[in-house]
Amino acid sequence: MENKIVELDVREDIKNKLEPFQKIMSAVSGLDAEDVFILHAPFKPIPLFGVLKAKGFEYKAEEIDKKHWKVIFTKRGASK
């Protein structure tokens, strides 16, 4: 079965002073083991790392540009 990839860009939300937390939680809620969530944010979202780690995600963060971070979260699952 194909792994699901969900991509979300919250840079515009944050620029407009909108809190993207619920949007992020909705995006990850339907993910299964080995599925991927890609987040684009204007800063390194360190507080989110702990929240998603508790939900079983590992992450890799990369600074693309001055106000563009791309974080790839992968849901840990049983090894196949």
PDB file of C-alpha atoms in Angstrom, residues 3-75:
ATOM      1  CA  ASN A   3       2.271   5.771   2.007  1.00  0.00           C
ATOM      2  CA  LYS A   4       0.243   8.936   2.337  1.00  0.00           C
ATOM      3  CA  ILE A   5       1.946  12.332   2.069  1.00  0.00           C
ATOM      4  CA  VAL A   6       0.202  15.417   3.440  1.00  0.00           C
ATOM      5  CA  GLU A   7       1.767  18.824   2.793  1.00  0.00           C
ATOM      6  CA  LEU A   8       0.747  22.009   4.589  1.00  0.00           C
ATOM      7  CA  ASP A   9       2.097  25.542   4.253  1.00  0.00           C
ATOM      8  CA  VAL A  10       1.281  27.758   7.266  1.00  0.00           C
ATOM      9  CA  ARG A  11       3.541  30.691   6.362  1.00  0.00           C
ATOM     10  CA  GLU A  12       0.641  32.819   5.099  1.00  0.00           C
ATOM     11  CA  ASP A  13      -1.468  31.984   8.186  1.00  0.00           C
ATOM     12  CA  ILE A  14       1.305  33.089  10.525  1.00  0.00           C
ATOM     13  CA  LYS A  15       1.978  36.203   8.456  1.00  0.00           C
ATOM     14  CA  ASN A  16      -1.728  37.060   8.918  1.00  0.00           C
ATOM     15  CA  LYS A  17      -1.450  36.368  12.672  1.00  0.00           C
ATOM     16  CA  LEU A  18      -3.625  33.234  12.465  1.00  0.00           C
ATOM     17  CA  GLU A  19      -2.784  30.324  14.785  1.00  0.00           C
ATOM     18  CA  PRO A  20      -2.218  27.211  12.595  1.00  0.00           C
ATOM     19  CA  PHE A  21      -2.146  24.625  15.400  1.00  0.00           C
ATOM     20  CA  GLN A  22      -5.630  23.186  14.736  1.00  0.00           C
ATOM     21  CA  LYS A  23      -4.943  23.041  10.996  1.00  0.00           C
ATOM     22  CA  ILE A  24      -1.729  21.106  11.693  1.00  0.00           C
ATOM     23  CA  MET A  25      -3.422  18.712  14.120  1.00  0.00           C
ATOM     24  CA  SER A  26      -6.193  18.063  11.591  1.00  0.00           C
ATOM     25  CA  ALA A  27      -3.617  17.343   8.896  1.00  0.00           C
ATOM     26  CA  VAL A  28      -1.789  14.714  10.981  1.00  0.00           C
ATOM     27  CA  SER A  29      -4.880  13.128  12.552  1.00  0.00           C
ATOM     28  CA  GLY A  30      -5.523  10.708   9.683  1.00  0.00           C
ATOM     29  CA  LEU A  31      -1.943   9.557   9.192  1.00  0.00           C
ATOM     30  CA  ASP A  32      -0.897   5.954   9.696  1.00  0.00           C
ATOM     31  CA  ALA A  33       2.501   4.358  10.268  1.00  0.00           C
ATOM     32  CA  GLU A  34       5.137   5.417   7.722  1.00  0.00           C
ATOM     33  CA  ASP A  35       2.909   8.231   6.384  1.00  0.00           C
ATOM     34  CA  VAL A  36       4.570  11.626   5.911  1.00  0.00           C
ATOM     35  CA  PHE A  37       3.535  15.149   6.907  1.00  0.00           C
ATOM     36  CA  ILE A  38       5.465  18.023   5.312  1.00  0.00           C
ATOM     37  CA  LEU A  39       5.136  21.402   7.015  1.00  0.00           C
ATOM     38  CA  HIS A  40       6.277  24.731   5.590  1.00  0.00           C
ATOM     39  CA  ALA A  41       6.675  27.417   8.262  1.00  0.00           C
ATOM     40  CA  PRO A  42       8.386  30.825   8.569  1.00  0.00           C
ATOM     41  CA  PHE A  43      10.515  29.608  11.500  1.00  0.00           C
ATOM     42  CA  LYS A  44      11.735  26.349  12.993  1.00  0.00           C
ATOM     43  CA  PRO A  45       8.613  25.124  14.840  1.00  0.00           C
ATOM     44  CA  ILE A  46      10.427  23.724  17.883  1.00  0.00           C
ATOM     45  CA  PRO A  47       7.341  23.515  20.176  1.00  0.00           C
ATOM     46  CA  LEU A  48       5.611  21.359  17.560  1.00  0.00           C
ATOM     47  CA  PHE A  49       8.421  18.797  17.608  1.00  0.00           C
ATOM     48  CA  GLY A  50       7.523  17.633  21.124  1.00  0.00           C
ATOM     49  CA  VAL A  51       3.790  17.576  20.410  1.00  0.00           C
ATOM     50  CA  LEU A  52       4.187  15.427  17.305  1.00  0.00           C
ATOM     51  CA  LYS A  53       6.874  13.241  18.886  1.00  0.00           C
ATOM     52  CA  ALA A  54       4.292  12.319  21.537  1.00  0.00           C
ATOM     53  CA  LYS A  55       1.995  11.296  18.674  1.00  0.00           C
ATOM     54  CA  GLY A  56       4.669   8.999  17.247  1.00  0.00           C
ATOM     55  CA  PHE A  57       6.391  11.215  14.681  1.00  0.00           C
ATOM     56  CA  GLU A  58      10.068  11.642  13.891  1.00  0.00           C
ATOM     57  CA  TYR A  59      11.174  14.780  12.086  1.00  0.00           C
ATOM     58  CA  LYS A  60      13.838  16.304   9.889  1.00  0.00           C
ATOM     59  CA  ALA A  61      13.997  20.120   9.658  1.00  0.00           C
ATOM     60  CA  GLU A  62      15.629  22.066   6.857  1.00  0.00           C
ATOM     61  CA  GLU A  63      16.006  25.817   6.454  1.00  0.00           C
ATOM     62  CA  ILE A  64      15.106  26.570   2.828  1.00  0.00           C
ATOM     63  CA  ASP A  65      15.299  30.358   3.049  1.00  0.00           C
ATOM     64  CA  LYS A  66      15.429  33.106   5.679  1.00  0.00           C
ATOM     65  CA  LYS A  67      11.694  32.789   6.480  1.00  0.00           C
ATOM     66  CA  HIS A  68      11.033  29.305   5.112  1.00  0.00           C
ATOM     67  CA  TRP A  69      11.529  26.101   7.059  1.00  0.00           C
ATOM     68  CA  LYS A  70      10.501  22.742   5.660  1.00  0.00           C
ATOM     69  CA  VAL A  71       9.952  20.033   8.260  1.00  0.00           C
ATOM     70  CA  ILE A  72       9.295  16.456   7.248  1.00  0.00           C
ATOM     71  CA  PHE A  73       7.495  14.424   9.906  1.00  0.00           C
ATOM     72  CA  THR A  74       7.288  10.659   9.460  1.00  0.00           C
ATOM     73  CA  LYS A  75       4.930   8.604  11.579  1.00  0.00           C
TER      74      LYS A  75
END
